mmCIF file of C-alpha atoms and ligand atoms in Angstrom:
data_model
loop_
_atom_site.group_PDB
_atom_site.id
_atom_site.type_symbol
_atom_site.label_atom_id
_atom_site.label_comp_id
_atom_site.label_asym_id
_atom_site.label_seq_id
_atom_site.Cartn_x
_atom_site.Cartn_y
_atom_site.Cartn_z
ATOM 1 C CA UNK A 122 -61.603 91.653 -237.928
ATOM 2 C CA UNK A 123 -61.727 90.971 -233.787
ATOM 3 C CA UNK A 124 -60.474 87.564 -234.199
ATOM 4 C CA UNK A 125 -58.695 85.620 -236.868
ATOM 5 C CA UNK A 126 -61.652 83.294 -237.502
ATOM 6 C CA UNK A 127 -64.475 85.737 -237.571
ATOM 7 C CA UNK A 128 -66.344 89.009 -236.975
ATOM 8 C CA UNK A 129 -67.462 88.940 -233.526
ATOM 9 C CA UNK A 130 -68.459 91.760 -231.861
ATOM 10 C CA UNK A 131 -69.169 92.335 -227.978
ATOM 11 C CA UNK A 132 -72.591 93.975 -229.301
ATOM 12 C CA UNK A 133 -75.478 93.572 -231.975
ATOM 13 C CA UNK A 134 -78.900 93.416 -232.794
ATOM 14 C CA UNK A 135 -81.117 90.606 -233.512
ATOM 15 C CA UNK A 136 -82.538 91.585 -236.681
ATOM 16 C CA UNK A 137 -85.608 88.614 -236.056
ATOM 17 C CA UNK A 138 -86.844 90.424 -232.167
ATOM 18 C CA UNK A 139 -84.973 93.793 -232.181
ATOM 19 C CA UNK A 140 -82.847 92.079 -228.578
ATOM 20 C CA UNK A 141 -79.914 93.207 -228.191
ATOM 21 C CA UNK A 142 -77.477 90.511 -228.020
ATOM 22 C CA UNK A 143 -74.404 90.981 -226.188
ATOM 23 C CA UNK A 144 -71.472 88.936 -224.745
ATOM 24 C CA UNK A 145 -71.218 88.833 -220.956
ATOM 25 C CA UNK A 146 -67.560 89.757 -220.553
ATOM 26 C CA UNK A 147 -67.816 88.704 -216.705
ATOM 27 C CA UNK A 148 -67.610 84.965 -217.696
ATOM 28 C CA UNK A 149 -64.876 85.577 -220.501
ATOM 29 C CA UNK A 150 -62.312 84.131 -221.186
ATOM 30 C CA UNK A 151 -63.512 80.661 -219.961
ATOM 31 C CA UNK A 152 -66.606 80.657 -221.047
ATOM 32 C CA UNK A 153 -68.494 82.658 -224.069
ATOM 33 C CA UNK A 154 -72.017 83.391 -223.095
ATOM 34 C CA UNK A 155 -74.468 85.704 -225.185
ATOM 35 C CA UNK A 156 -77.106 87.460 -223.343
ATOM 36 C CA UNK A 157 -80.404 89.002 -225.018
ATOM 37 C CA UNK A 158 -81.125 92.711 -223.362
ATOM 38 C CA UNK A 159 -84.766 93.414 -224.274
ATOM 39 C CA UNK A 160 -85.801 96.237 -222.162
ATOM 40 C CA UNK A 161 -84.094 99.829 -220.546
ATOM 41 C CA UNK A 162 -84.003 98.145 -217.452
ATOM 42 C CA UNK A 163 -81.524 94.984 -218.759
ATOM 43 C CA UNK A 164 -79.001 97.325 -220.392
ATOM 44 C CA UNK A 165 -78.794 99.393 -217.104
ATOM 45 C CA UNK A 166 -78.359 96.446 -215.297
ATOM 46 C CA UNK A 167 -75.904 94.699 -218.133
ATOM 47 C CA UNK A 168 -74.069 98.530 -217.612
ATOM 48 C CA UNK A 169 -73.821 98.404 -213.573
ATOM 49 C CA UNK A 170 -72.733 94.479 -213.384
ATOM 50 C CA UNK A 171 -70.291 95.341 -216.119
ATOM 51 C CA UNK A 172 -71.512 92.658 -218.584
ATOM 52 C CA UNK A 173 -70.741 94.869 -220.766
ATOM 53 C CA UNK A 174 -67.858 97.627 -220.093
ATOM 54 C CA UNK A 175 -65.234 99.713 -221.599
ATOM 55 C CA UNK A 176 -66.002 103.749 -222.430
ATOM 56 C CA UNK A 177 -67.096 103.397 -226.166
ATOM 57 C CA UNK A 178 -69.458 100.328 -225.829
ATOM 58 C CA UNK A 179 -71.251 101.840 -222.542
ATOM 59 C CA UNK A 180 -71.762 104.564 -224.893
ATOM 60 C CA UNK A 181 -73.499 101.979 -227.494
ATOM 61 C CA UNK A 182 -75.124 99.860 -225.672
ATOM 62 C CA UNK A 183 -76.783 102.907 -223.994
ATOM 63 C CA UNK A 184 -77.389 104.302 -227.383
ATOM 64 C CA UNK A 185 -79.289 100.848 -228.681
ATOM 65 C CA UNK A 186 -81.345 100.685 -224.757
ATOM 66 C CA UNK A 187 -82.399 104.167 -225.826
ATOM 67 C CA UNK A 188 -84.174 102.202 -228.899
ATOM 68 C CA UNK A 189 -85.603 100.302 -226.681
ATOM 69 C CA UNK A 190 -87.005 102.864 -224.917
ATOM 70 C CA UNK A 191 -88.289 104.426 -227.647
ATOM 71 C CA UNK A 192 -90.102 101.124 -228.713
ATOM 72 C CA UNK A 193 -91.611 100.692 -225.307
ATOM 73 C CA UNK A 194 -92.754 104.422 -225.403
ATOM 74 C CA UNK A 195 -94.616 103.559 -228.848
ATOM 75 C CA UNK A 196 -96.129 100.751 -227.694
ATOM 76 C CA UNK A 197 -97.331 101.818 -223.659
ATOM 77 C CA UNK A 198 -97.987 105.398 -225.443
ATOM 78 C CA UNK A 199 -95.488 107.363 -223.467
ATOM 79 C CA UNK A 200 -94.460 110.672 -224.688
ATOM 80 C CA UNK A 201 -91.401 112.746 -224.655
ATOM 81 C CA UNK A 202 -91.270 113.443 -220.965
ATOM 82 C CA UNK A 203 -91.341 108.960 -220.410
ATOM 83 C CA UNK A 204 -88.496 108.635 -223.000
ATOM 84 C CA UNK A 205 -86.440 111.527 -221.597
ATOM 85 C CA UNK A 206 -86.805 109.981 -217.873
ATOM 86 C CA UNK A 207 -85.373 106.543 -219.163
ATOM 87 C CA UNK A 208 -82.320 108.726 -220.729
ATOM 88 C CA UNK A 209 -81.990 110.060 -217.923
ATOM 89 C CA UNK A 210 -82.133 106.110 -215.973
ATOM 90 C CA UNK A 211 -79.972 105.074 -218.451
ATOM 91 C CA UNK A 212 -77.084 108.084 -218.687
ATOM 92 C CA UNK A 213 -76.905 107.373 -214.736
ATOM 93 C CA UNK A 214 -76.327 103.365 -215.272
ATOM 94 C CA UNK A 215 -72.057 104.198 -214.285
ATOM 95 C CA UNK A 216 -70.737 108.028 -213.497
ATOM 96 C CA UNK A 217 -67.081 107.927 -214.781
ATOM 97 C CA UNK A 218 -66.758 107.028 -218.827
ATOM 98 C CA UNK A 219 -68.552 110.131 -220.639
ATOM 99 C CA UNK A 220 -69.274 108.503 -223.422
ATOM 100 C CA UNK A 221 -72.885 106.976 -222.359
ATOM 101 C CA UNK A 222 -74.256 110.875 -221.364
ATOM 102 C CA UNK A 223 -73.022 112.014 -224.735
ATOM 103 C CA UNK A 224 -74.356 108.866 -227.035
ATOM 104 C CA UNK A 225 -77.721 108.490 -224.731
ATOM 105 C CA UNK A 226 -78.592 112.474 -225.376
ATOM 106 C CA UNK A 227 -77.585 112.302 -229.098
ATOM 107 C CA UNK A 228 -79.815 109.456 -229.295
ATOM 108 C CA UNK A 229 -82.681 111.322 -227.197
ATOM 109 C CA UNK A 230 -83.034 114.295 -229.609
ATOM 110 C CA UNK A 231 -82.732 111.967 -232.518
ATOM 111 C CA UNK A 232 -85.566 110.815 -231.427
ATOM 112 C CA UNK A 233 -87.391 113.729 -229.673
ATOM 113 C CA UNK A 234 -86.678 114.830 -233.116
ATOM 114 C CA UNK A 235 -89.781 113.195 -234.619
ATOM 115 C CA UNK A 236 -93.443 113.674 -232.824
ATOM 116 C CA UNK A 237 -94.969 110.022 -234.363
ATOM 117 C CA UNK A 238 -93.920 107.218 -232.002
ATOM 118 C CA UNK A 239 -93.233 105.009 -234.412
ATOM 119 C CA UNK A 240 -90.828 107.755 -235.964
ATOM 120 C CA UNK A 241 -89.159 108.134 -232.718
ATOM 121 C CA UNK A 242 -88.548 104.490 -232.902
ATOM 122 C CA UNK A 243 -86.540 104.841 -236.682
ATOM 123 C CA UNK A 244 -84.435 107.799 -235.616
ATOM 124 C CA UNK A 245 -83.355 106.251 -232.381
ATOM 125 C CA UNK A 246 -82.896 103.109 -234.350
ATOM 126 C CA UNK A 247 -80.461 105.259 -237.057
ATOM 127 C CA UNK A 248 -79.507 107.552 -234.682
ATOM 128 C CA UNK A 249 -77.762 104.271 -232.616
ATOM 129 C CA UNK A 250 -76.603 102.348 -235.537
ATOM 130 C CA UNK A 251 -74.966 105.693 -237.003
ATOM 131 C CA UNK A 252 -72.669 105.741 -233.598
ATOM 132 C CA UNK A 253 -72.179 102.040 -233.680
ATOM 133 C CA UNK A 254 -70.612 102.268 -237.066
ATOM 134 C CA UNK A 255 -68.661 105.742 -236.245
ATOM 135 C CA UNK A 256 -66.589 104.089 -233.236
ATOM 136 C CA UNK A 257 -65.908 101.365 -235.374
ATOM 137 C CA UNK A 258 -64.392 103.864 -237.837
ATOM 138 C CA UNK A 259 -62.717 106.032 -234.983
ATOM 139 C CA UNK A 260 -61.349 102.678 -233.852
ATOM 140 C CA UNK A 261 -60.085 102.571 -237.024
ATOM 141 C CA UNK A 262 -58.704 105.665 -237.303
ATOM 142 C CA UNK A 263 -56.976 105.440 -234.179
ATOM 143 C CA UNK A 264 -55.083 102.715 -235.383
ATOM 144 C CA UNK A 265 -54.060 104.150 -238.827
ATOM 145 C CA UNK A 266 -52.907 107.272 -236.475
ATOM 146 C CA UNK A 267 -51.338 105.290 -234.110
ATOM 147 C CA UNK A 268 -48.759 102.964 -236.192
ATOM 148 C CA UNK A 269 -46.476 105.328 -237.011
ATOM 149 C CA UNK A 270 -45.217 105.925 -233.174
ATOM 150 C CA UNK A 271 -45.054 102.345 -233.193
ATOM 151 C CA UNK A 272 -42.831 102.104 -236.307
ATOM 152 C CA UNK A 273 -40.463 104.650 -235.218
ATOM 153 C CA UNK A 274 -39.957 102.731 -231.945
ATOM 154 C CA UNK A 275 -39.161 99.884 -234.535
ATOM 155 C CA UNK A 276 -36.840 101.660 -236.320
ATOM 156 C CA UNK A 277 -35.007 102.815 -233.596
ATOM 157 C CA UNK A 278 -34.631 99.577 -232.497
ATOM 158 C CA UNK A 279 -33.511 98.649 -235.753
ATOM 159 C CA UNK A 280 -36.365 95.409 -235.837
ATOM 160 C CA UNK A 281 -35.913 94.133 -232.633
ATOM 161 C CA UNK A 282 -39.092 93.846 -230.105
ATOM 162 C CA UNK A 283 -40.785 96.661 -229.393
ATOM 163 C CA UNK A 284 -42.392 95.940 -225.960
ATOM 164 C CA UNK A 285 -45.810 98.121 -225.343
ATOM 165 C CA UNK A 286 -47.381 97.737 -221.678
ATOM 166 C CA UNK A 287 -51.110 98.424 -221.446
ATOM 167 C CA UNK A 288 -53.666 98.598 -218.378
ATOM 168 C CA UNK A 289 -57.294 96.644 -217.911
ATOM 169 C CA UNK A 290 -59.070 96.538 -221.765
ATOM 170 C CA UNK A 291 -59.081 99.189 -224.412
ATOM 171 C CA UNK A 292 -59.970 96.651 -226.879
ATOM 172 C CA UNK A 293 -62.743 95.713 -229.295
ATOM 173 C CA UNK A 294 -64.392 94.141 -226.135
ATOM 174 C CA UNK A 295 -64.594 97.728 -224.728
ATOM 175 C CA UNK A 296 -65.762 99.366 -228.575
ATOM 176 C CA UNK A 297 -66.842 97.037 -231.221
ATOM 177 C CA UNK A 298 -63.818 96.805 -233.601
ATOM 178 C CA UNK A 299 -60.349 97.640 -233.349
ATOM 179 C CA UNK A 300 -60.430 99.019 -229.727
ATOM 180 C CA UNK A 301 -58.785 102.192 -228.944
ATOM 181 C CA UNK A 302 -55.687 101.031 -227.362
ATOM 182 C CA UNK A 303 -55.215 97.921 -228.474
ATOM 183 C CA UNK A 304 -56.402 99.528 -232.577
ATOM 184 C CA UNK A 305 -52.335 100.918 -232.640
ATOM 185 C CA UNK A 306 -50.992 97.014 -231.727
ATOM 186 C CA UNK A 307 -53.611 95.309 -234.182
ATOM 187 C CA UNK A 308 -51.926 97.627 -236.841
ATOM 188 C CA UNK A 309 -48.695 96.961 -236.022
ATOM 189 C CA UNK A 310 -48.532 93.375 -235.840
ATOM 190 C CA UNK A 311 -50.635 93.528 -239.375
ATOM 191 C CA UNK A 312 -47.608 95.261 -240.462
ATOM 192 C CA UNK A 313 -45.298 91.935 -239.227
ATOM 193 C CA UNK A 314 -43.415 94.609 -236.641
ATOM 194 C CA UNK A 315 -41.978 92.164 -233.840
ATOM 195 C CA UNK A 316 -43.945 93.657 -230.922
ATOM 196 C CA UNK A 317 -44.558 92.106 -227.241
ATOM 197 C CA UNK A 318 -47.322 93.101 -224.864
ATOM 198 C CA UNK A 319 -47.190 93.483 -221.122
ATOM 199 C CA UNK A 320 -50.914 93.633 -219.980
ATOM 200 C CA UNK A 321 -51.365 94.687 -216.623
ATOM 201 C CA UNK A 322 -54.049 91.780 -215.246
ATOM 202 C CA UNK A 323 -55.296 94.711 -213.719
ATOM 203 C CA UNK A 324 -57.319 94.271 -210.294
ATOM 204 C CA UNK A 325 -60.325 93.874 -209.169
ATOM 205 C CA UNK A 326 -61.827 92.611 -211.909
ATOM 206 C CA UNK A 327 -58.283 91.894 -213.911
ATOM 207 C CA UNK A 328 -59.811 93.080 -217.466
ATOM 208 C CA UNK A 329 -56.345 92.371 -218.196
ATOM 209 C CA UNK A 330 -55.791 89.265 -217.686
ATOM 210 C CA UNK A 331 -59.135 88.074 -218.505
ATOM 211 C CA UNK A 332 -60.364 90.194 -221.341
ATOM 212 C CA UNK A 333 -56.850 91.482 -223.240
ATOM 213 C CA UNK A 334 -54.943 88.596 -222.959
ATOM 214 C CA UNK A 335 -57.352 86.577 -224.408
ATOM 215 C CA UNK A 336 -58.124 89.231 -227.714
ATOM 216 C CA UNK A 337 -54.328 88.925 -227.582
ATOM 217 C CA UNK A 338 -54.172 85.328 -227.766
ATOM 218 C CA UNK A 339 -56.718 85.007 -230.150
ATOM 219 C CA UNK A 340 -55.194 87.595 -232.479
ATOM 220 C CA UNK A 341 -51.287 85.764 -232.465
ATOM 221 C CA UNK A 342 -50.325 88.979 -230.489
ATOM 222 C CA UNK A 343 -47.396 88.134 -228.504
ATOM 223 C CA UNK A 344 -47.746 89.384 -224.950
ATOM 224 C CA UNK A 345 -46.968 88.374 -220.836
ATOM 225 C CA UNK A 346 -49.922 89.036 -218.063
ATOM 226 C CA UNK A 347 -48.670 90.975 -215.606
ATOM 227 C CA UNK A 348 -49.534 92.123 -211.650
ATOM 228 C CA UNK A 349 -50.260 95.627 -211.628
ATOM 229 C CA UNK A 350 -46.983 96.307 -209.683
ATOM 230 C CA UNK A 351 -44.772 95.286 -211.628
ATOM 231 C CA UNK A 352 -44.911 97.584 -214.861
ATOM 232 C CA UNK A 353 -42.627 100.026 -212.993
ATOM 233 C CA UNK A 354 -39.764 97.442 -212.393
ATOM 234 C CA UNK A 355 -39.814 96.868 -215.929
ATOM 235 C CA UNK A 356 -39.426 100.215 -216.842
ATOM 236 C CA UNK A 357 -36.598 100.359 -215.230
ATOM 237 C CA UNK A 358 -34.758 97.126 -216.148
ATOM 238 C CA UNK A 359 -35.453 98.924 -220.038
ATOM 239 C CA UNK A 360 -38.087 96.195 -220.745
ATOM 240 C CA UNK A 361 -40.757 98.817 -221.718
ATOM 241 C CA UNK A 362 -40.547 101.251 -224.752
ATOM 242 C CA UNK A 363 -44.256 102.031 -224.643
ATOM 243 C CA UNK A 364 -47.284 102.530 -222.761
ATOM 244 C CA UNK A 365 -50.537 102.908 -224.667
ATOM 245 C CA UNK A 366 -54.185 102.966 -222.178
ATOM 246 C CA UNK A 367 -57.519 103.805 -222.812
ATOM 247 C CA UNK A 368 -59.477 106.558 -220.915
ATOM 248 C CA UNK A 369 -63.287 106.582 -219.647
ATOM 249 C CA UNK A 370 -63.263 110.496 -219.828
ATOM 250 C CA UNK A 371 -60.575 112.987 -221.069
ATOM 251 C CA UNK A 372 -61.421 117.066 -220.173
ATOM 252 C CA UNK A 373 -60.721 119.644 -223.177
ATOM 253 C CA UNK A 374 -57.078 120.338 -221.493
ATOM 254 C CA UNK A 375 -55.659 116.726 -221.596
ATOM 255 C CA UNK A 376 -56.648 115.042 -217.431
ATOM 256 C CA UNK A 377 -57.286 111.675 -218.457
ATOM 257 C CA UNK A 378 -59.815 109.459 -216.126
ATOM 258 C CA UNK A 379 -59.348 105.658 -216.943
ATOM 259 C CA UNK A 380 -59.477 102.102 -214.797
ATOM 260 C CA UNK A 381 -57.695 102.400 -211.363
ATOM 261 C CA UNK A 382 -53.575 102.132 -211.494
ATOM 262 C CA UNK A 383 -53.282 104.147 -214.611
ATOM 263 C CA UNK A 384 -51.445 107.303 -213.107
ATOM 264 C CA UNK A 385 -49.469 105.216 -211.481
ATOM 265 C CA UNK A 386 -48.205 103.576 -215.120
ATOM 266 C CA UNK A 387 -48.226 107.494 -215.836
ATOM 267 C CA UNK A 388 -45.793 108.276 -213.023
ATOM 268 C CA UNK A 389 -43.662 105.287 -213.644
ATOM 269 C CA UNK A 390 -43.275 106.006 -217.007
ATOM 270 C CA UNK A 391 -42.189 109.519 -216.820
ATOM 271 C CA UNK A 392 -39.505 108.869 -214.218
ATOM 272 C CA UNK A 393 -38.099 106.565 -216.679
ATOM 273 C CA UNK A 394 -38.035 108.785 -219.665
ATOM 274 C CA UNK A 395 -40.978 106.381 -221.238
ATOM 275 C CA UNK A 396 -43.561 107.830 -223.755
ATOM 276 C CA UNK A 397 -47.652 107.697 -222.068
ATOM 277 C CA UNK A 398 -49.993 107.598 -224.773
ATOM 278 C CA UNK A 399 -54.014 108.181 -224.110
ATOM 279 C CA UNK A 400 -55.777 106.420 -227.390
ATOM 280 C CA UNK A 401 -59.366 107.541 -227.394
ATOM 281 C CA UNK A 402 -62.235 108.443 -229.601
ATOM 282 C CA UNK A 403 -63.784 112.210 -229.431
ATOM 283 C CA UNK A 404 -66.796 110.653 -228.058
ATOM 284 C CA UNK A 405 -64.525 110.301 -224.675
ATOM 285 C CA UNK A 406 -63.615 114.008 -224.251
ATOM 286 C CA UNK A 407 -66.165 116.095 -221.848
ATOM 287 C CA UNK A 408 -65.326 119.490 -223.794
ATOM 288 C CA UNK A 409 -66.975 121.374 -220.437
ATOM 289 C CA UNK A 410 -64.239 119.841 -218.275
ATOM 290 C CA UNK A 411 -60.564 121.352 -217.619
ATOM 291 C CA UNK A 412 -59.861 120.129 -214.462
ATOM 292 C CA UNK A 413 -59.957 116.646 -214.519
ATOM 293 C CA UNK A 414 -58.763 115.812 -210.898
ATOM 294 C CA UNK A 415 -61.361 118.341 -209.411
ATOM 295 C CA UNK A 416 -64.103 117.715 -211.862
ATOM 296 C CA UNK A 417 -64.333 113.268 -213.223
ATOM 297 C CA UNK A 418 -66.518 111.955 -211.231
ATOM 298 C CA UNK A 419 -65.164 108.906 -210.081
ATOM 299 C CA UNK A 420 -66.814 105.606 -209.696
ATOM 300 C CA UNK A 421 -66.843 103.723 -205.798
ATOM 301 C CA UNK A 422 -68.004 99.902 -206.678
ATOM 302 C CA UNK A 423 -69.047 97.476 -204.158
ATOM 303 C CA UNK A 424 -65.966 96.651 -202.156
ATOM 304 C CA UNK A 425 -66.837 92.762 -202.096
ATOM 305 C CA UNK A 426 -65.196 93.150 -205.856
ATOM 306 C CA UNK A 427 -61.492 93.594 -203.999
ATOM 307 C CA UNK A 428 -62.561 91.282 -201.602
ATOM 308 C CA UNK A 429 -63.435 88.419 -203.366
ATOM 309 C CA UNK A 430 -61.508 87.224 -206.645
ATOM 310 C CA UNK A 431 -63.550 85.238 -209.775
ATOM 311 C CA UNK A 432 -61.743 82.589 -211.715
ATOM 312 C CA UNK A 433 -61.911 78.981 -213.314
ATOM 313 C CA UNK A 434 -61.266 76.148 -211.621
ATOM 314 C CA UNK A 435 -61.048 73.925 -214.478
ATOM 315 C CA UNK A 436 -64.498 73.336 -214.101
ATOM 316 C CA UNK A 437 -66.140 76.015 -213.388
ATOM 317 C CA UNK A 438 -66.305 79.437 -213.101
ATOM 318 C CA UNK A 439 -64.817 80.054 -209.224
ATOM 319 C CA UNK A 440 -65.120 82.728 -206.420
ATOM 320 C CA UNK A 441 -63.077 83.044 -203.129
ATOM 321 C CA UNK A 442 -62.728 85.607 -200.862
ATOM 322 C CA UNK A 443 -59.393 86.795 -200.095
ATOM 323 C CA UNK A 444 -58.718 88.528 -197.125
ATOM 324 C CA UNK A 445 -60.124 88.375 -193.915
ATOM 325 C CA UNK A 446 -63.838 87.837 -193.371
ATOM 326 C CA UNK A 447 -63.826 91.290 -190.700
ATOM 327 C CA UNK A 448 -61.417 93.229 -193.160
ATOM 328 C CA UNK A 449 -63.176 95.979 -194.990
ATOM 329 C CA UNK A 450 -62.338 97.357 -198.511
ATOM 330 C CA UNK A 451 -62.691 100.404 -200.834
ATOM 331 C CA UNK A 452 -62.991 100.020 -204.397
ATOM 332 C CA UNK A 453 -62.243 102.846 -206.721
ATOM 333 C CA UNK A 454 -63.027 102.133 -210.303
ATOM 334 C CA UNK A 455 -60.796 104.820 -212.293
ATOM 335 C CA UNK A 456 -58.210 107.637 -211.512
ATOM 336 C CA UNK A 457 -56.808 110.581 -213.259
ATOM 337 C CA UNK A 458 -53.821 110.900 -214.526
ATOM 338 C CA UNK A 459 -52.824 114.626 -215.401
ATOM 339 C CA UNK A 460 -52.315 116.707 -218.669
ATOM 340 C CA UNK A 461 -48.671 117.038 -217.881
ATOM 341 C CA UNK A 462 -48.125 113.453 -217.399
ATOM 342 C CA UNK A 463 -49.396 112.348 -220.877
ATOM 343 C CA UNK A 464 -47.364 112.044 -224.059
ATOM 344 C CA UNK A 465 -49.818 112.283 -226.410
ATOM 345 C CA UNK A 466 -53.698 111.353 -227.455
ATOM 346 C CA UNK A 467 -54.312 109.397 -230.300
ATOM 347 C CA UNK A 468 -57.433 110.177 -231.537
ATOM 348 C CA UNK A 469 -59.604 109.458 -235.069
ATOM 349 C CA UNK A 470 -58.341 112.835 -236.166
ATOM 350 C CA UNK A 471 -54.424 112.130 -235.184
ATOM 351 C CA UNK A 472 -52.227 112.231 -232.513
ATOM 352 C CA UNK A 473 -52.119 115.524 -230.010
ATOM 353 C CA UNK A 474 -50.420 116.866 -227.272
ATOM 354 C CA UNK A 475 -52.663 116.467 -223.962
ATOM 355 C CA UNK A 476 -52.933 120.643 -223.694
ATOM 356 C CA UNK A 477 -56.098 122.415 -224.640
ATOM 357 C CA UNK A 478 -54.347 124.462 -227.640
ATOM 358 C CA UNK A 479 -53.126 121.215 -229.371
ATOM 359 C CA UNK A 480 -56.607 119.250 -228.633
ATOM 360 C CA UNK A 481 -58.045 122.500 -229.810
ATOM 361 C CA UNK A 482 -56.523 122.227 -233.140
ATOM 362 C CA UNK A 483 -57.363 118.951 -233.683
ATOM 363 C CA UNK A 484 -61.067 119.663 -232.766
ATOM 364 C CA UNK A 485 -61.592 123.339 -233.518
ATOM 365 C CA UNK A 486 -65.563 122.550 -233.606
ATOM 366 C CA UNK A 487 -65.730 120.594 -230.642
ATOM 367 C CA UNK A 488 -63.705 122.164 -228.298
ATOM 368 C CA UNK A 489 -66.599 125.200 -226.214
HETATM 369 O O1 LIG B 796 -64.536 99.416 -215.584
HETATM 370 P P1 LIG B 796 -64.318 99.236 -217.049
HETATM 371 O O2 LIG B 796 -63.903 97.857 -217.433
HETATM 372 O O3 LIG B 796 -65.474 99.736 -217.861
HETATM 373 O O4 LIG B 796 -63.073 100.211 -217.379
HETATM 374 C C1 LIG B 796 -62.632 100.275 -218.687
HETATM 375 C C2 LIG B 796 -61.444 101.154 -218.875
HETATM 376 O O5 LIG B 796 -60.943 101.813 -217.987
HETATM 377 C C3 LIG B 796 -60.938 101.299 -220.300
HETATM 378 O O6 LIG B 796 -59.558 101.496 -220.319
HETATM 379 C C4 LIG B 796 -61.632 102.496 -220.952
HETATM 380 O O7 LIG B 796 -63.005 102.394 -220.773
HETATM 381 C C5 LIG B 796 -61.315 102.623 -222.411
HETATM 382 S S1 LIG B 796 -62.070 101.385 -223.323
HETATM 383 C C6 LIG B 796 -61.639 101.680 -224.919
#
């Protein structure tokens, strides 16, 4: 359950026309708008404007436009080399979060799998609703994995608050259920542990502020919006006992990639003696990757993102620029925060040290 009142989901299909429906997360939380994606073309552009966003559902919805492709390829008589081209558009919609290369391929040779077109169209179709329904379950997982850090935090502070600070949103709006981050929290509070949430609003496009705050609200999660600066004063004034984030990309020996300001939480947490945890599905590792600071490619958005600032003006959705007209700006989208920085990964299989050995022996088959 995303919300206490029903099932909603950032992502499904319209069993009448075969759209996929999804919520535009750039108007959230003010307003709730649902947006059909009918063609490869809409869910690469729904991927690049970030209507829909977060490592496991990129990895979806570019799983469900590889349907689509499949269906146009049926009906305009395309063959293999048409459908792998629009994989190819699609697994190059954003660079950093792994996870739409890996589902977008899978999907591919599900397909490729089958020489009828029609086939094609009913393996893509499984192959996509059989990774829709396995992040849901990893989300799951990572939460059942998860609690028990929580709980010992709780016990060790014998039932008072434990306070968790988390950056942009690793929540169901960035999976389907659960989230990856945010799956731990949902457990806990289920559980009736007092917990608190800092949430980092989490510039430019404060997914913070705007997107966990509000699953926060709506769950009866206590929690405080935050500027991105300030996580590190709290550490030290012993406000923090916690600090769970997502990733967009995680190499076989532990580098995590995820949104912009996150090694920073990483360095602030280590020089105050704070556990770092990394929650994220196995569909976010890139087992050819070691290196993560040499080898994550990382995304450079427009710069008029940093420059300009979208809110609600009680009306109305709102944007004003905020520095000087002549000023230029650089936006990077993610950053990586080393192996030797992180805790621990909480994964569907359990929690493991961020070295290659550990992640190794959680994911003996995986790991090359
Ligand atoms: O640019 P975004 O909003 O797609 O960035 C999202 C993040 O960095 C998340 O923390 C990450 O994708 C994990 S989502 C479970």
């Amino acid at each position: 359950m995303n919300t206490r009142d029903n099932r909603l989901r950032p992502i499904w299909v319209d069993e009448r026309d075969g759209a996929l429906k999804v919520i535009d997360q750039r108007r959230l939380p003010h307003e709730r708008v649902v947006l059909d994606l009918r063609s490869v073309d809409d869910v690469i552009a729904a991927i690049r404007a970030m209507v829909v966003r977060g490592a496991p559902l990129i990895g979806v919805a570019g799983a469900h436009g590889m349907v689509l492709a499949a269906r146009a390829a049926a009906g305009g008589g395309q063959g293999s080399a048409g459908l792998q081209h629009e994989a190819a558009r699609l697994a190059a919609a954003r660079p950093t979060a792994v996870n739409l290369a890996w589902a977008v391929g899978r999907v591919l040779r599900a397909a490729l799998s089958a020489a009828d077109p029609i086939e094609r169209v009913a393996q893509a179709a499984e192959a996509a609703e059989a990774i829709t329904a396995e992040e849901v379950e990893n989300c799951r997982r990572i939460g059942v994995h998860g609690l028990p850090i929580i709980e010992a935090l709780a016990a060790v502070k014998g039932g008072r608050t434990v306070n968790v600070l988390t950056h942009c949103n690793a929540g169901w709006l960035a999976c389907v259920e659960h989230g990856t981050a945010t799956a731990p929290i949902y457990a806990a509070c289920d559980r009736g542990i007092d917990l608190h949430v800092w949430v980092d609003e989490t510039r430019p496009l404060n997914q913070g502020a705007r997107l966990t705050a509000w699953e926060l609200a709506e769950r009866g999660v206590r929690h405080t919006v935050i500027t991105d600066n300030a996580g590190g004063h709290l550490m030290q004034r012993g406000l923090v006992d916690l600090v769970i984030v997502g990733s967009d990309r995680t190499t076989a020996a532990g580098d995590v990639a995820n949104k912009i300001g996150t090694y920073l939480k990483a360095l602030a947490a280590r020089d105050n003696h704070l556990p770092f945890y990394v929650a994220l599905p196995s569909s976010t590792f890139d087992w050819e990757l070691s290196d993560g600071v040499a080898g994550i490619p990382i995304e450079e958005r427009d710069p008029e993102e940093v420059r300009w600032v979208q809110g609600w003006d009680g009306r109305r959705q709102a944007r004003v620029r905020i520095c000087p007209e002549k000023s230029p700006a650089a936006n990077f989208a993610f950053d990586v925060t080393p192996a030797r920085l992180v805790t621990g990964l909480i994964t569907e299989r359990g929690v493991s040290r961020a070295t290659a050995d550990d992640i190794r022996r959680l994911f003996p088959d995986k790991v090359k």
